[in-house]
PDB file of C-alpha atoms and ligand atoms in Angstrom:
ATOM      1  CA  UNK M   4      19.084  13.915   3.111  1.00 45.00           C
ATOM      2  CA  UNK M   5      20.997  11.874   0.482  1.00 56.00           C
ATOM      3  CA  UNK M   6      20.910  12.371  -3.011  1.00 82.00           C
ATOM      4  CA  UNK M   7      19.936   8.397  -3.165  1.00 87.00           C
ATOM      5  CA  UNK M   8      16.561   7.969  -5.094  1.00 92.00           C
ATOM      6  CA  UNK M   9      14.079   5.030  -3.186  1.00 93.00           C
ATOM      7  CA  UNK M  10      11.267   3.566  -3.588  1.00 97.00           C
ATOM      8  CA  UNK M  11      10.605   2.325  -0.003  1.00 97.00           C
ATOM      9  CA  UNK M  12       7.491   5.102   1.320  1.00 97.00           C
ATOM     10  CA  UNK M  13       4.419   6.706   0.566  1.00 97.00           C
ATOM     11  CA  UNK M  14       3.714   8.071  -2.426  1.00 98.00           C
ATOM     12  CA  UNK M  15       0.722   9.904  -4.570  1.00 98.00           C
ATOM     13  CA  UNK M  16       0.492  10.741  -8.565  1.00 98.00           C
ATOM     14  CA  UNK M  17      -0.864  13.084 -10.638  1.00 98.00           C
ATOM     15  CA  UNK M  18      -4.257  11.049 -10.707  1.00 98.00           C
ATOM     16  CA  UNK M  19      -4.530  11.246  -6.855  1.00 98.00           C
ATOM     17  CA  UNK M  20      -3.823   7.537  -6.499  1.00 98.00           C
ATOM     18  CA  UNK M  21      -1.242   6.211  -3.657  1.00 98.00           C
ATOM     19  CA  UNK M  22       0.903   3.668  -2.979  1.00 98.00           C
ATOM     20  CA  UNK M  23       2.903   2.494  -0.703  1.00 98.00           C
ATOM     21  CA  UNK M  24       6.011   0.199  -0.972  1.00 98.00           C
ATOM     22  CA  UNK M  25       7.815  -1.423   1.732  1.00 98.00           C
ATOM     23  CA  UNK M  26      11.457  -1.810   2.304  1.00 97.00           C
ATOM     24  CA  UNK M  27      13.511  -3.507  -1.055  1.00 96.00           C
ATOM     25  CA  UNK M  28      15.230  -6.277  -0.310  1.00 96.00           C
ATOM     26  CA  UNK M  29      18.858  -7.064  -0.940  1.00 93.00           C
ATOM     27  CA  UNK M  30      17.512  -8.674  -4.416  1.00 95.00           C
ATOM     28  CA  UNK M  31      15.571  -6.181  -5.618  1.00 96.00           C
ATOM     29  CA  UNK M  32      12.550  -6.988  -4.919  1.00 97.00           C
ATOM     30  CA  UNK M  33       9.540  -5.013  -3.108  1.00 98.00           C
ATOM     31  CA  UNK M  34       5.905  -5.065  -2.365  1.00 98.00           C
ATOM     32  CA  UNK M  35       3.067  -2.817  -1.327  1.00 98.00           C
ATOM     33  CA  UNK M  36      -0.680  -1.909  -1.479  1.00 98.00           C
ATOM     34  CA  UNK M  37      -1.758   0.102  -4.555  1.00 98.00           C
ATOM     35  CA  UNK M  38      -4.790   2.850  -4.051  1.00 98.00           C
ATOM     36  CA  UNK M  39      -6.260   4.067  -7.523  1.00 98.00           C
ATOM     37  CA  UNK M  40      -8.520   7.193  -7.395  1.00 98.00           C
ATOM     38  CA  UNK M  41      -9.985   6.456 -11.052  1.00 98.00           C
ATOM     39  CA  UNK M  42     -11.366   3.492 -12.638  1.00 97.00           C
ATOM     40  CA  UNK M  43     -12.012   2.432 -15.920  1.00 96.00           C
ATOM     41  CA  UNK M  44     -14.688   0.043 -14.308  1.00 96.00           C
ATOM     42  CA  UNK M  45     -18.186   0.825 -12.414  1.00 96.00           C
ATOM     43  CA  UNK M  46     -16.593  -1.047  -9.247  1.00 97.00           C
ATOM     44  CA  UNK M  47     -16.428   0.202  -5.863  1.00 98.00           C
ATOM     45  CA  UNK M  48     -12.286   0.893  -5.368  1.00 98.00           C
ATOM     46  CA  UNK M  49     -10.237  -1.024  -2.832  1.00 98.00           C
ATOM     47  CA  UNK M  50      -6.844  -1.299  -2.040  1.00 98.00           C
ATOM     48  CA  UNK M  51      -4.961  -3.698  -4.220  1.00 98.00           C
ATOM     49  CA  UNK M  52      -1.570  -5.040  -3.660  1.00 98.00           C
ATOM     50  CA  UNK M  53       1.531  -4.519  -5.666  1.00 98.00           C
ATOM     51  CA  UNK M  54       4.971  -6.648  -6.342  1.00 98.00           C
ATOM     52  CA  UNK M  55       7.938  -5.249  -8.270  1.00 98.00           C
ATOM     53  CA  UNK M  56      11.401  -4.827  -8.837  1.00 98.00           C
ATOM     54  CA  UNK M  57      13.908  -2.387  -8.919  1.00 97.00           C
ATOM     55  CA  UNK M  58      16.965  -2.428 -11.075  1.00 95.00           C
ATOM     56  CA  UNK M  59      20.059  -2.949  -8.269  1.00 86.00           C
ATOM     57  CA  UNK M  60      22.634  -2.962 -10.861  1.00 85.00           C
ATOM     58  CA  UNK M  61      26.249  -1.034 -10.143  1.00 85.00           C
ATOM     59  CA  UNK M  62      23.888   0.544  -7.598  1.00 85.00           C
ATOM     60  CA  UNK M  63      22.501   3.409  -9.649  1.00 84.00           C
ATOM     61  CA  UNK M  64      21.193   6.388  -7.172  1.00 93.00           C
ATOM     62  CA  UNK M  65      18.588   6.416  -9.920  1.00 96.00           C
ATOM     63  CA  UNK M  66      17.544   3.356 -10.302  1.00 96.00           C
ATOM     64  CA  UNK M  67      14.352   1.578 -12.792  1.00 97.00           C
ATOM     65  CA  UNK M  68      12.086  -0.427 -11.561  1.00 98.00           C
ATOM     66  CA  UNK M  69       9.015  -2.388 -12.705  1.00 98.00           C
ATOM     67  CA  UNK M  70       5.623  -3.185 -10.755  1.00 98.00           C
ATOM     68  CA  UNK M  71       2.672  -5.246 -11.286  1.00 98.00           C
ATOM     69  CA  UNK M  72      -1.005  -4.364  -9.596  1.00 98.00           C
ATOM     70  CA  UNK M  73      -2.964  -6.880  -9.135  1.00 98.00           C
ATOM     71  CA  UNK M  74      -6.584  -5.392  -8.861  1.00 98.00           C
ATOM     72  CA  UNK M  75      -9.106  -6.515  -6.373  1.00 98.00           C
ATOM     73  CA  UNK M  76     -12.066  -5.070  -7.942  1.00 98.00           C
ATOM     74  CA  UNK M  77     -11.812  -5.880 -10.749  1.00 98.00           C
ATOM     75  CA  UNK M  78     -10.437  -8.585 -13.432  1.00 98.00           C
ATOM     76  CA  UNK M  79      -7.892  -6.152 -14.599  1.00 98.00           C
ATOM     77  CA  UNK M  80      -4.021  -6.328 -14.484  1.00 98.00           C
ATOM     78  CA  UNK M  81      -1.610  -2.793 -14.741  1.00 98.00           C
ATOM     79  CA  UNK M  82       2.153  -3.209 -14.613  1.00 99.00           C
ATOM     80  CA  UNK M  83       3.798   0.075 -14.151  1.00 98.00           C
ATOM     81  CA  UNK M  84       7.783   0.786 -15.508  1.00 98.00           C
ATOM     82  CA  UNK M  85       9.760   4.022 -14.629  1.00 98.00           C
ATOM     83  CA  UNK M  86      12.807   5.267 -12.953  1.00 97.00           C
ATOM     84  CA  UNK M  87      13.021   7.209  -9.218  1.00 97.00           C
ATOM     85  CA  UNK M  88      14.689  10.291 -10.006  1.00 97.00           C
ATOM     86  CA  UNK M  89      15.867  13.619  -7.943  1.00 96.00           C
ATOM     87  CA  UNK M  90      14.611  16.256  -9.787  1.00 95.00           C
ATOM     88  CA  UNK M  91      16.608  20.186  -9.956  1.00 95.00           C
ATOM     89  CA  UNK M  92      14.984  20.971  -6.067  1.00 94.00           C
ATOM     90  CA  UNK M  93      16.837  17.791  -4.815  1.00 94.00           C
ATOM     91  CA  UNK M  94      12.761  16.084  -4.422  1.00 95.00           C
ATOM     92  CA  UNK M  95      11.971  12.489  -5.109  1.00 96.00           C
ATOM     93  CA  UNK M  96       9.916  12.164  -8.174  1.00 97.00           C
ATOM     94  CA  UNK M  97       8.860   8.419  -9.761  1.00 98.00           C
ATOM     95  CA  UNK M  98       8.604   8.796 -13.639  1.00 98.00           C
ATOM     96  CA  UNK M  99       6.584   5.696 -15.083  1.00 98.00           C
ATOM     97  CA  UNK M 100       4.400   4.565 -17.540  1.00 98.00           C
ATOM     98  CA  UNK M 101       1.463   2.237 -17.475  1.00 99.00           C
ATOM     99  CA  UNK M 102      -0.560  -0.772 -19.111  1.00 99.00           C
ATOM    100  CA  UNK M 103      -3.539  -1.409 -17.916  1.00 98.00           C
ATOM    101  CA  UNK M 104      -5.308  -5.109 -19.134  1.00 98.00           C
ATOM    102  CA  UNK M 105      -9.030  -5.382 -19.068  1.00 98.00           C
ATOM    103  CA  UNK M 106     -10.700  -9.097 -19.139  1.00 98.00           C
ATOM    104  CA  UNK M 107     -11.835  -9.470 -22.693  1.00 98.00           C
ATOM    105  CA  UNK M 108     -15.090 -11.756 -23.025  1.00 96.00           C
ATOM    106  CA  UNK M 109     -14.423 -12.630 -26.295  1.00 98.00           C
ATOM    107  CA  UNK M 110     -10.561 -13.181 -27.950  1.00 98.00           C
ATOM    108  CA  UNK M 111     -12.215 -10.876 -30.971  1.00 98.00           C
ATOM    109  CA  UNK M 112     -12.155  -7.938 -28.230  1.00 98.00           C
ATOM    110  CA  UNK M 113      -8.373  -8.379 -27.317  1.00 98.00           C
ATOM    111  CA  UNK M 114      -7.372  -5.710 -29.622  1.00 98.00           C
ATOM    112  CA  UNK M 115      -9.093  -2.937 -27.782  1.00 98.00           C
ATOM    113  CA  UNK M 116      -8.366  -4.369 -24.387  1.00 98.00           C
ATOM    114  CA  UNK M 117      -5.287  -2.976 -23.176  1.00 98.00           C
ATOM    115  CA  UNK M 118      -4.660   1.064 -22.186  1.00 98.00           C
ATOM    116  CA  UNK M 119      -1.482   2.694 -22.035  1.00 98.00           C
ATOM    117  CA  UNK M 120      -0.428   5.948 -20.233  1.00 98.00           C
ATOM    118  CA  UNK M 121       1.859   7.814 -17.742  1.00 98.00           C
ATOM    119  CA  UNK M 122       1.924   8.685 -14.405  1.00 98.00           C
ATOM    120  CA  UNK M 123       4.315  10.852 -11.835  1.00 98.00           C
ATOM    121  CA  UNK M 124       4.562  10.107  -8.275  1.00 98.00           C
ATOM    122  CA  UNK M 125       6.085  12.635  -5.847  1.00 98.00           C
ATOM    123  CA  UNK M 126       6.400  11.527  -2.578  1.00 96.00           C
ATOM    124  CA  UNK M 127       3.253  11.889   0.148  1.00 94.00           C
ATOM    125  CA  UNK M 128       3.918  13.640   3.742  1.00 81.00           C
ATOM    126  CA  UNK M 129       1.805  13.187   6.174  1.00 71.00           C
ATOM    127  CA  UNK M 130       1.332  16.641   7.601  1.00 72.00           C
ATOM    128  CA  UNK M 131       2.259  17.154  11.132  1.00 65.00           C
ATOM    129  CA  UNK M 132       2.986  20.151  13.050  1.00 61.00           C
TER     130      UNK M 132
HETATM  131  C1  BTN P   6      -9.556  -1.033 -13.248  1.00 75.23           C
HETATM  132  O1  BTN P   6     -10.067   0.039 -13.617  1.00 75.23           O
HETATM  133  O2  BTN P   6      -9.899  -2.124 -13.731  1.00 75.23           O
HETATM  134  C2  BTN P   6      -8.505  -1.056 -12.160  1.00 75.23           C
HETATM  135  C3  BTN P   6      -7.982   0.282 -11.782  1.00 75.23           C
HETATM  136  C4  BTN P   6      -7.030   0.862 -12.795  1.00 75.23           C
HETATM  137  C5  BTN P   6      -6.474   2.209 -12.397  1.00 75.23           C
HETATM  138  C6  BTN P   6      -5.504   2.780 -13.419  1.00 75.23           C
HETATM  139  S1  BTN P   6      -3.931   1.951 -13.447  1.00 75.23           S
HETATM  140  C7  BTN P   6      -3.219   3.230 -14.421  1.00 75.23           C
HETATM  141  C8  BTN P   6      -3.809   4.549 -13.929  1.00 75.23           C
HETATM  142  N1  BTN P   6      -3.012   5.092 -12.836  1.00 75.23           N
HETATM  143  C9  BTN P   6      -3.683   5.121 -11.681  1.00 75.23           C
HETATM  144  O3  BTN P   6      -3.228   5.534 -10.602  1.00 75.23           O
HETATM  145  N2  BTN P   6      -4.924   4.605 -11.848  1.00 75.23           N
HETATM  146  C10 BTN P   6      -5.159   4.248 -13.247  1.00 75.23           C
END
């Protein structure tokens, strides 16, 4: 195994939500299908896809990278920021943080429409064996 930090994979967070993100192109850029455990609405959760970047600049082995979800269930928008890093046991470990927009009815609302938090992602393995 390298000591090169990527994206491309499954992954799950401290949450219990997974993700996973395809292969990142030569620019950049990624995609991949987002599945939160929580919700802040009282939708039924489905799978929502994601579309991001990742910094490719003097090609760090620990690179940034920015995502945007695009929910399905709801009228809500989160765009994620963080950096892959290998952590002191040589594992994979995705340290972000979070905004997550709800739909305000009214523009007197916007204030109180917009969550912020973190989340870490460590990579998921399907068990086999
Ligand atoms: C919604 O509730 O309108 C859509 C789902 C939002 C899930 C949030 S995004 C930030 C946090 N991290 C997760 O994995 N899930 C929640």
């Amino acid at each position: 195994s390298s000591s090169q930090c990527s994206l491309t994979g499954k992954w799950t967070n401290d949450l219990g939500s997974n993700m996973t993100i395809g292969a990142v192109n030569s620019r950049g850029e990624f995609a991949g299908t987002y599945r939160t455990a929580v919700t802040s609405t009282s939708n039924e959760i489905k799978d929502s896809p994601l579309y991001g970047t990742q910094n490719n600049i003097n090609k760090k082995t620990q690179p940034t990278f920015g995502f945007t979800v695009n929910w399905k269930f709801s009228e809500s928008t989160t765009v994620f920021t963080g950096q892959c890093f290998i952590d002191r046991s040589g594992k994979e470990v995705l340290k972000t943080m979070w905004l997550l927009r709800s739909s305000a009815d009214d523009i007197d609302d916007d204030w109180k429409a917009t969550r912020v938090g973190n989340n870490i992602f460590t990579r998921l393995r399907t068990v086999k064996e």
